[in-house]
Amino acid sequence: GYPHIGRNPHALWPQISTAKRGMGRTVVPGAVLLFRNSNIGHAAVYLGGGLTLSTDMDANGNYTVGKWSIAPSDACERSFGTLLGWYAP
């Protein structure tokens, strides 16, 4: 599993080792995607093949409180803001 580090993706990002950070759009399966969404942000797990598992979204990537779904990664970005980066566990 992933440990809880930082209060949100903005606080977490500088705490992640630069060796584990990814900035590009080529993401490895199992990586945690960090999104910029206002002051809070959002984290989700990249499954591979352009799909992401996350809370608070429906199968189309639309923001839906309390729902767990698998959706296209680009749809998640529309709901949760610009991709801040990603990290591999």
PDB file of N, CA and C in Angstrom:
ATOM      1  N   GLY A   1       0.815  -1.185   0.000  1.00  0.00           N
ATOM      2  CA  GLY A   1       0.000   0.000   0.000  1.00  0.00           C
ATOM      3  C   GLY A   1       0.857   1.247   0.000  1.00  0.00           C
ATOM      4  N   TYR A   2       0.196   2.357  -0.059  1.00  0.00           N
ATOM      5  CA  TYR A   2       0.854   3.648  -0.066  1.00  0.00           C
ATOM      6  C   TYR A   2       0.677   4.317   1.288  1.00  0.00           C
ATOM      7  N   PRO A   3       1.747   4.845   1.872  1.00  0.00           N
ATOM      8  CA  PRO A   3       1.586   5.562   3.133  1.00  0.00           C
ATOM      9  C   PRO A   3       0.981   6.936   2.880  1.00  0.00           C
ATOM     10  N   HIS A   4       0.290   7.484   3.857  1.00  0.00           N
ATOM     11  CA  HIS A   4      -0.244   8.835   3.753  1.00  0.00           C
ATOM     12  C   HIS A   4       0.881   9.806   4.101  1.00  0.00           C
ATOM     13  N   ILE A   5       1.252  10.623   3.132  1.00  0.00           N
ATOM     14  CA  ILE A   5       2.333  11.587   3.327  1.00  0.00           C
ATOM     15  C   ILE A   5       1.816  12.957   2.900  1.00  0.00           C
ATOM     16  N   GLY A   6       1.904  13.918   3.759  1.00  0.00           N
ATOM     17  CA  GLY A   6       1.483  15.267   3.399  1.00  0.00           C
ATOM     18  C   GLY A   6      -0.023  15.423   3.446  1.00  0.00           C
ATOM     19  N   ARG A   7      -0.469  16.651   3.566  1.00  0.00           N
ATOM     20  CA  ARG A   7      -1.906  16.901   3.690  1.00  0.00           C
ATOM     21  C   ARG A   7      -2.618  16.992   2.349  1.00  0.00           C
ATOM     22  N   ASN A   8      -1.860  17.182   1.257  1.00  0.00           N
ATOM     23  CA  ASN A   8      -2.438  17.224  -0.090  1.00  0.00           C
ATOM     24  C   ASN A   8      -1.304  17.074  -1.104  1.00  0.00           C
ATOM     25  N   PRO A   9      -1.615  16.894  -2.390  1.00  0.00           N
ATOM     26  CA  PRO A   9      -0.555  16.706  -3.390  1.00  0.00           C
ATOM     27  C   PRO A   9       0.463  17.841  -3.450  1.00  0.00           C
ATOM     28  N   HIS A  10       0.027  19.076  -3.193  1.00  0.00           N
ATOM     29  CA  HIS A  10       0.950  20.211  -3.227  1.00  0.00           C
ATOM     30  C   HIS A  10       1.997  20.100  -2.112  1.00  0.00           C
ATOM     31  N   ALA A  11       1.582  19.616  -0.952  1.00  0.00           N
ATOM     32  CA  ALA A  11       2.508  19.431   0.166  1.00  0.00           C
ATOM     33  C   ALA A  11       3.341  18.165  -0.019  1.00  0.00           C
ATOM     34  N   LEU A  12       2.758  17.152  -0.634  1.00  0.00           N
ATOM     35  CA  LEU A  12       3.435  15.876  -0.837  1.00  0.00           C
ATOM     36  C   LEU A  12       4.569  15.966  -1.856  1.00  0.00           C
ATOM     37  N   TRP A  13       4.344  16.680  -2.958  1.00  0.00           N
ATOM     38  CA  TRP A  13       5.287  16.701  -4.079  1.00  0.00           C
ATOM     39  C   TRP A  13       6.729  16.980  -3.660  1.00  0.00           C
ATOM     40  N   PRO A  14       7.016  18.026  -2.880  1.00  0.00           N
ATOM     41  CA  PRO A  14       8.418  18.274  -2.512  1.00  0.00           C
ATOM     42  C   PRO A  14       9.007  17.237  -1.552  1.00  0.00           C
ATOM     43  N   GLN A  15       8.161  16.413  -0.938  1.00  0.00           N
ATOM     44  CA  GLN A  15       8.644  15.395  -0.007  1.00  0.00           C
ATOM     45  C   GLN A  15       9.044  14.100  -0.716  1.00  0.00           C
ATOM     46  N   ILE A  16       8.648  13.957  -1.970  1.00  0.00           N
ATOM     47  CA  ILE A  16       8.951  12.737  -2.731  1.00  0.00           C
ATOM     48  C   ILE A  16      10.370  12.834  -3.288  1.00  0.00           C
ATOM     49  N   SER A  17      11.114  11.750  -3.155  1.00  0.00           N
ATOM     50  CA  SER A  17      12.460  11.687  -3.709  1.00  0.00           C
ATOM     51  C   SER A  17      12.415  12.003  -5.204  1.00  0.00           C
ATOM     52  N   THR A  18      13.349  12.832  -5.666  1.00  0.00           N
ATOM     53  CA  THR A  18      13.370  13.178  -7.091  1.00  0.00           C
ATOM     54  C   THR A  18      13.564  11.943  -7.966  1.00  0.00           C
ATOM     55  N   ALA A  19      14.169  10.895  -7.431  1.00  0.00           N
ATOM     56  CA  ALA A  19      14.365   9.654  -8.187  1.00  0.00           C
ATOM     57  C   ALA A  19      13.036   8.946  -8.457  1.00  0.00           C
ATOM     58  N   LYS A  20      12.013   9.220  -7.639  1.00  0.00           N
ATOM     59  CA  LYS A  20      10.714   8.564  -7.810  1.00  0.00           C
ATOM     60  C   LYS A  20       9.694   9.439  -8.527  1.00  0.00           C
ATOM     61  N   ARG A  21      10.035  10.705  -8.762  1.00  0.00           N
ATOM     62  CA  ARG A  21       9.108  11.635  -9.405  1.00  0.00           C
ATOM     63  C   ARG A  21       9.090  11.479 -10.913  1.00  0.00           C
ATOM     64  N   GLY A  22       7.921  11.648 -11.490  1.00  0.00           N
ATOM     65  CA  GLY A  22       7.768  11.686 -12.935  1.00  0.00           C
ATOM     66  C   GLY A  22       6.998  12.934 -13.322  1.00  0.00           C
ATOM     67  N   MET A  23       7.445  13.606 -14.365  1.00  0.00           N
ATOM     68  CA  MET A  23       6.792  14.840 -14.791  1.00  0.00           C
ATOM     69  C   MET A  23       6.107  14.674 -16.139  1.00  0.00           C
ATOM     70  N   GLY A  24       6.521  13.695 -16.914  1.00  0.00           N
ATOM     71  CA  GLY A  24       6.000  13.541 -18.263  1.00  0.00           C
ATOM     72  C   GLY A  24       4.675  12.799 -18.309  1.00  0.00           C
ATOM     73  N   ARG A  25       4.210  12.591 -19.503  1.00  0.00           N
ATOM     74  CA  ARG A  25       2.929  11.910 -19.727  1.00  0.00           C
ATOM     75  C   ARG A  25       3.094  10.404 -19.902  1.00  0.00           C
ATOM     76  N   THR A  26       4.321   9.908 -19.859  1.00  0.00           N
ATOM     77  CA  THR A  26       4.547   8.468 -19.915  1.00  0.00           C
ATOM     78  C   THR A  26       4.620   7.978 -18.480  1.00  0.00           C
ATOM     79  N   VAL A  27       3.514   7.391 -18.018  1.00  0.00           N
ATOM     80  CA  VAL A  27       3.366   7.005 -16.614  1.00  0.00           C
ATOM     81  C   VAL A  27       3.415   5.487 -16.494  1.00  0.00           C
ATOM     82  N   VAL A  28       4.103   4.989 -15.473  1.00  0.00           N
ATOM     83  CA  VAL A  28       4.182   3.543 -15.262  1.00  0.00           C
ATOM     84  C   VAL A  28       2.945   3.062 -14.495  1.00  0.00           C
ATOM     85  N   PRO A  29       2.427   1.878 -14.824  1.00  0.00           N
ATOM     86  CA  PRO A  29       1.291   1.338 -14.067  1.00  0.00           C
ATOM     87  C   PRO A  29       1.633   1.213 -12.586  1.00  0.00           C
ATOM     88  N   GLY A  30       0.682   1.566 -11.745  1.00  0.00           N
ATOM     89  CA  GLY A  30       0.863   1.537 -10.304  1.00  0.00           C
ATOM     90  C   GLY A  30       1.319   2.864  -9.724  1.00  0.00           C
ATOM     91  N   ALA A  31       1.667   3.810 -10.599  1.00  0.00           N
ATOM     92  CA  ALA A  31       2.107   5.128 -10.127  1.00  0.00           C
ATOM     93  C   ALA A  31       0.925   5.921  -9.582  1.00  0.00           C
ATOM     94  N   VAL A  32       1.223   6.824  -8.682  1.00  0.00           N
ATOM     95  CA  VAL A  32       0.221   7.729  -8.120  1.00  0.00           C
ATOM     96  C   VAL A  32       0.260   9.026  -8.915  1.00  0.00           C
ATOM     97  N   LEU A  33      -0.882   9.392  -9.493  1.00  0.00           N
ATOM     98  CA  LEU A  33      -1.010  10.650 -10.226  1.00  0.00           C
ATOM     99  C   LEU A  33      -1.422  11.735  -9.243  1.00  0.00           C
ATOM    100  N   LEU A  34      -0.778  12.880  -9.321  1.00  0.00           N
ATOM    101  CA  LEU A  34      -1.100  14.004  -8.444  1.00  0.00           C
ATOM    102  C   LEU A  34      -1.634  15.149  -9.293  1.00  0.00           C
ATOM    103  N   PHE A  35      -2.833  15.609  -8.948  1.00  0.00           N
ATOM    104  CA  PHE A  35      -3.490  16.662  -9.711  1.00  0.00           C
ATOM    105  C   PHE A  35      -3.570  17.957  -8.927  1.00  0.00           C
ATOM    106  N   ARG A  36      -3.497  19.082  -9.643  1.00  0.00           N
ATOM    107  CA  ARG A  36      -3.676  20.420  -9.063  1.00  0.00           C
ATOM    108  C   ARG A  36      -5.153  20.759  -9.159  1.00  0.00           C
ATOM    109  N   ASN A  37      -5.813  20.803  -8.052  1.00  0.00           N
ATOM    110  CA  ASN A  37      -7.230  21.158  -8.027  1.00  0.00           C
ATOM    111  C   ASN A  37      -7.406  22.160  -6.900  1.00  0.00           C
ATOM    112  N   SER A  38      -7.484  23.421  -7.223  1.00  0.00           N
ATOM    113  CA  SER A  38      -7.574  24.504  -6.252  1.00  0.00           C
ATOM    114  C   SER A  38      -6.440  24.366  -5.236  1.00  0.00           C
ATOM    115  N   ASN A  39      -6.743  24.484  -3.958  1.00  0.00           N
ATOM    116  CA  ASN A  39      -5.708  24.386  -2.930  1.00  0.00           C
ATOM    117  C   ASN A  39      -5.577  22.988  -2.364  1.00  0.00           C
ATOM    118  N   ILE A  40      -6.452  22.077  -2.763  1.00  0.00           N
ATOM    119  CA  ILE A  40      -6.463  20.745  -2.169  1.00  0.00           C
ATOM    120  C   ILE A  40      -5.752  19.735  -3.046  1.00  0.00           C
ATOM    121  N   GLY A  41      -6.095  19.656  -4.301  1.00  0.00           N
ATOM    122  CA  GLY A  41      -5.513  18.687  -5.204  1.00  0.00           C
ATOM    123  C   GLY A  41      -6.190  17.330  -5.076  1.00  0.00           C
ATOM    124  N   HIS A  42      -5.669  16.347  -5.798  1.00  0.00           N
ATOM    125  CA  HIS A  42      -6.254  15.016  -5.783  1.00  0.00           C
ATOM    126  C   HIS A  42      -5.176  14.017  -6.182  1.00  0.00           C
ATOM    127  N   ALA A  43      -5.239  12.829  -5.626  1.00  0.00           N
ATOM    128  CA  ALA A  43      -4.325  11.743  -5.979  1.00  0.00           C
ATOM    129  C   ALA A  43      -5.138  10.561  -6.477  1.00  0.00           C
ATOM    130  N   ALA A  44      -4.614   9.854  -7.472  1.00  0.00           N
ATOM    131  CA  ALA A  44      -5.281   8.691  -8.048  1.00  0.00           C
ATOM    132  C   ALA A  44      -4.207   7.691  -8.481  1.00  0.00           C
ATOM    133  N   VAL A  45      -4.602   6.456  -8.747  1.00  0.00           N
ATOM    134  CA  VAL A  45      -3.644   5.411  -9.143  1.00  0.00           C
ATOM    135  C   VAL A  45      -3.795   5.102 -10.624  1.00  0.00           C
ATOM    136  N   TYR A  46      -2.667   5.181 -11.341  1.00  0.00           N
ATOM    137  CA  TYR A  46      -2.664   4.858 -12.769  1.00  0.00           C
ATOM    138  C   TYR A  46      -2.598   3.345 -12.935  1.00  0.00           C
ATOM    139  N   LEU A  47      -3.547   2.781 -13.685  1.00  0.00           N
ATOM    140  CA  LEU A  47      -3.623   1.330 -13.868  1.00  0.00           C
ATOM    141  C   LEU A  47      -2.894   0.851 -15.117  1.00  0.00           C
ATOM    142  N   GLY A  48      -2.605   1.756 -16.022  1.00  0.00           N
ATOM    143  CA  GLY A  48      -2.019   1.393 -17.304  1.00  0.00           C
ATOM    144  C   GLY A  48      -3.075   1.462 -18.391  1.00  0.00           C
ATOM    145  N   GLY A  49      -2.629   1.490 -19.627  1.00  0.00           N
ATOM    146  CA  GLY A  49      -3.562   1.508 -20.745  1.00  0.00           C
ATOM    147  C   GLY A  49      -4.446   2.751 -20.785  1.00  0.00           C
ATOM    148  N   GLY A  50      -3.984   3.840 -20.168  1.00  0.00           N
ATOM    149  CA  GLY A  50      -4.754   5.074 -20.175  1.00  0.00           C
ATOM    150  C   GLY A  50      -5.874   5.127 -19.158  1.00  0.00           C
ATOM    151  N   LEU A  51      -5.889   4.187 -18.193  1.00  0.00           N
ATOM    152  CA  LEU A  51      -6.963   4.135 -17.192  1.00  0.00           C
ATOM    153  C   LEU A  51      -6.450   4.453 -15.792  1.00  0.00           C
ATOM    154  N   THR A  52      -7.318   5.105 -15.020  1.00  0.00           N
ATOM    155  CA  THR A  52      -6.987   5.532 -13.663  1.00  0.00           C
ATOM    156  C   THR A  52      -8.066   5.103 -12.689  1.00  0.00           C
ATOM    157  N   LEU A  53      -7.666   4.640 -11.516  1.00  0.00           N
ATOM    158  CA  LEU A  53      -8.581   4.295 -10.423  1.00  0.00           C
ATOM    159  C   LEU A  53      -8.561   5.445  -9.438  1.00  0.00           C
ATOM    160  N   SER A  54      -9.756   5.909  -9.064  1.00  0.00           N
ATOM    161  CA  SER A  54      -9.811   7.026  -8.139  1.00  0.00           C
ATOM    162  C   SER A  54     -11.108   7.031  -7.349  1.00  0.00           C
ATOM    163  N   THR A  55     -11.058   7.743  -6.262  1.00  0.00           N
ATOM    164  CA  THR A  55     -12.279   8.048  -5.517  1.00  0.00           C
ATOM    165  C   THR A  55     -12.869   9.317  -6.108  1.00  0.00           C
ATOM    166  N   ASP A  56     -14.086   9.585  -5.753  1.00  0.00           N
ATOM    167  CA  ASP A  56     -14.754  10.842  -6.116  1.00  0.00           C
ATOM    168  C   ASP A  56     -14.864  11.094  -7.611  1.00  0.00           C
ATOM    169  N   MET A  57     -15.105  10.035  -8.386  1.00  0.00           N
ATOM    170  CA  MET A  57     -15.368  10.219  -9.814  1.00  0.00           C
ATOM    171  C   MET A  57     -16.195   9.054 -10.332  1.00  0.00           C
ATOM    172  N   ASP A  58     -16.899   9.299 -11.441  1.00  0.00           N
ATOM    173  CA  ASP A  58     -17.660   8.233 -12.083  1.00  0.00           C
ATOM    174  C   ASP A  58     -16.816   7.624 -13.201  1.00  0.00           C
ATOM    175  N   ALA A  59     -17.376   6.668 -13.926  1.00  0.00           N
ATOM    176  CA  ALA A  59     -16.637   5.955 -14.973  1.00  0.00           C
ATOM    177  C   ALA A  59     -16.270   6.843 -16.159  1.00  0.00           C
ATOM    178  N   ASN A  60     -16.835   8.052 -16.226  1.00  0.00           N
ATOM    179  CA  ASN A  60     -16.481   9.008 -17.275  1.00  0.00           C
ATOM    180  C   ASN A  60     -15.468  10.034 -16.786  1.00  0.00           C
ATOM    181  N   GLY A  61     -15.032   9.892 -15.526  1.00  0.00           N
ATOM    182  CA  GLY A  61     -14.057  10.814 -14.965  1.00  0.00           C
ATOM    183  C   GLY A  61     -14.656  12.074 -14.387  1.00  0.00           C
ATOM    184  N   ASN A  62     -15.978  12.138 -14.301  1.00  0.00           N
ATOM    185  CA  ASN A  62     -16.637  13.315 -13.732  1.00  0.00           C
ATOM    186  C   ASN A  62     -16.595  13.255 -12.213  1.00  0.00           C
ATOM    187  N   TYR A  63     -16.410  14.413 -11.587  1.00  0.00           N
ATOM    188  CA  TYR A  63     -16.377  14.491 -10.136  1.00  0.00           C
ATOM    189  C   TYR A  63     -17.704  14.005  -9.552  1.00  0.00           C
ATOM    190  N   THR A  64     -17.639  12.971  -8.704  1.00  0.00           N
ATOM    191  CA  THR A  64     -18.813  12.391  -8.050  1.00  0.00           C
ATOM    192  C   THR A  64     -18.386  12.000  -6.636  1.00  0.00           C
ATOM    193  N   VAL A  65     -18.822  12.750  -5.661  1.00  0.00           N
ATOM    194  CA  VAL A  65     -18.392  12.564  -4.278  1.00  0.00           C
ATOM    195  C   VAL A  65     -18.632  11.133  -3.793  1.00  0.00           C
ATOM    196  N   GLY A  66     -17.585  10.531  -3.219  1.00  0.00           N
ATOM    197  CA  GLY A  66     -17.698   9.232  -2.573  1.00  0.00           C
ATOM    198  C   GLY A  66     -17.741   8.025  -3.480  1.00  0.00           C
ATOM    199  N   LYS A  67     -17.652   8.195  -4.793  1.00  0.00           N
ATOM    200  CA  LYS A  67     -17.717   7.063  -5.713  1.00  0.00           C
ATOM    201  C   LYS A  67     -16.311   6.654  -6.150  1.00  0.00           C
ATOM    202  N   TRP A  68     -16.059   5.347  -6.166  1.00  0.00           N
ATOM    203  CA  TRP A  68     -14.808   4.780  -6.681  1.00  0.00           C
ATOM    204  C   TRP A  68     -15.075   4.310  -8.100  1.00  0.00           C
ATOM    205  N   SER A  69     -14.203   4.661  -9.033  1.00  0.00           N
ATOM    206  CA  SER A  69     -14.381   4.218 -10.415  1.00  0.00           C
ATOM    207  C   SER A  69     -13.050   4.139 -11.134  1.00  0.00           C
ATOM    208  N   ILE A  70     -13.094   3.467 -12.271  1.00  0.00           N
ATOM    209  CA  ILE A  70     -11.982   3.436 -13.213  1.00  0.00           C
ATOM    210  C   ILE A  70     -12.434   4.268 -14.405  1.00  0.00           C
ATOM    211  N   ALA A  71     -11.588   5.207 -14.808  1.00  0.00           N
ATOM    212  CA  ALA A  71     -11.939   6.111 -15.900  1.00  0.00           C
ATOM    213  C   ALA A  71     -10.694   6.435 -16.720  1.00  0.00           C
ATOM    214  N   PRO A  72     -10.888   6.969 -17.928  1.00  0.00           N
ATOM    215  CA  PRO A  72      -9.735   7.408 -18.715  1.00  0.00           C
ATOM    216  C   PRO A  72      -8.955   8.491 -17.970  1.00  0.00           C
ATOM    217  N   SER A  73      -7.646   8.400 -18.021  1.00  0.00           N
ATOM    218  CA  SER A  73      -6.796   9.335 -17.292  1.00  0.00           C
ATOM    219  C   SER A  73      -7.000  10.777 -17.726  1.00  0.00           C
ATOM    220  N   ASP A  74      -7.199  11.017 -19.015  1.00  0.00           N
ATOM    221  CA  ASP A  74      -7.397  12.393 -19.462  1.00  0.00           C
ATOM    222  C   ASP A  74      -8.697  12.971 -18.924  1.00  0.00           C
ATOM    223  N   ALA A  75      -9.705  12.130 -18.710  1.00  0.00           N
ATOM    224  CA  ALA A  75     -10.970  12.595 -18.126  1.00  0.00           C
ATOM    225  C   ALA A  75     -10.765  13.009 -16.672  1.00  0.00           C
ATOM    226  N   CYS A  76      -9.900  12.317 -15.956  1.00  0.00           N
ATOM    227  CA  CYS A  76      -9.599  12.675 -14.564  1.00  0.00           C
ATOM    228  C   CYS A  76      -9.018  14.077 -14.502  1.00  0.00           C
ATOM    229  N   GLU A  77      -8.185  14.399 -15.456  1.00  0.00           N
ATOM    230  CA  GLU A  77      -7.557  15.719 -15.463  1.00  0.00           C
ATOM    231  C   GLU A  77      -8.597  16.822 -15.652  1.00  0.00           C
ATOM    232  N   ARG A  78      -9.625  16.557 -16.413  1.00  0.00           N
ATOM    233  CA  ARG A  78     -10.695  17.545 -16.578  1.00  0.00           C
ATOM    234  C   ARG A  78     -11.416  17.790 -15.261  1.00  0.00           C
ATOM    235  N   SER A  79     -11.544  16.770 -14.430  1.00  0.00           N
ATOM    236  CA  SER A  79     -12.246  16.918 -13.156  1.00  0.00           C
ATOM    237  C   SER A  79     -11.361  17.404 -12.023  1.00  0.00           C
ATOM    238  N   PHE A  80     -10.105  16.957 -11.997  1.00  0.00           N
ATOM    239  CA  PHE A  80      -9.245  17.220 -10.844  1.00  0.00           C
ATOM    240  C   PHE A  80      -8.152  18.254 -11.093  1.00  0.00           C
ATOM    241  N   GLY A  81      -8.113  18.821 -12.273  1.00  0.00           N
ATOM    242  CA  GLY A  81      -7.133  19.866 -12.560  1.00  0.00           C
ATOM    243  C   GLY A  81      -5.899  19.328 -13.261  1.00  0.00           C
ATOM    244  N   THR A  82      -5.001  20.213 -13.573  1.00  0.00           N
ATOM    245  CA  THR A  82      -3.777  19.894 -14.294  1.00  0.00           C
ATOM    246  C   THR A  82      -2.939  18.859 -13.548  1.00  0.00           C
ATOM    247  N   LEU A  83      -2.311  17.973 -14.296  1.00  0.00           N
ATOM    248  CA  LEU A  83      -1.429  16.970 -13.698  1.00  0.00           C
ATOM    249  C   LEU A  83      -0.209  17.658 -13.117  1.00  0.00           C
ATOM    250  N   LEU A  84      -0.020  17.552 -11.822  1.00  0.00           N
ATOM    251  CA  LEU A  84       1.137  18.106 -11.119  1.00  0.00           C
ATOM    252  C   LEU A  84       2.366  17.246 -11.424  1.00  0.00           C
ATOM    253  N   GLY A  85       2.166  15.940 -11.441  1.00  0.00           N
ATOM    254  CA  GLY A  85       3.223  14.977 -11.676  1.00  0.00           C
ATOM    255  C   GLY A  85       2.782  13.629 -11.162  1.00  0.00           C
ATOM    256  N   TRP A  86       3.679  12.683 -11.124  1.00  0.00           N
ATOM    257  CA  TRP A  86       3.357  11.346 -10.625  1.00  0.00           C
ATOM    258  C   TRP A  86       4.581  10.772  -9.936  1.00  0.00           C
ATOM    259  N   TYR A  87       4.334   9.763  -9.120  1.00  0.00           N
ATOM    260  CA  TYR A  87       5.473   9.078  -8.502  1.00  0.00           C
ATOM    261  C   TYR A  87       5.213   7.586  -8.457  1.00  0.00           C
ATOM    262  N   ALA A  88       6.288   6.838  -8.589  1.00  0.00           N
ATOM    263  CA  ALA A  88       6.229   5.379  -8.536  1.00  0.00           C
ATOM    264  C   ALA A  88       6.585   4.957  -7.109  1.00  0.00           C
ATOM    265  N   PRO A  89       5.827   4.007  -6.586  1.00  0.00           N
ATOM    266  CA  PRO A  89       6.101   3.567  -5.190  1.00  0.00           C
ATOM    267  C   PRO A  89       7.462   2.891  -5.061  1.00  0.00           C
TER     268      PRO A  89
END
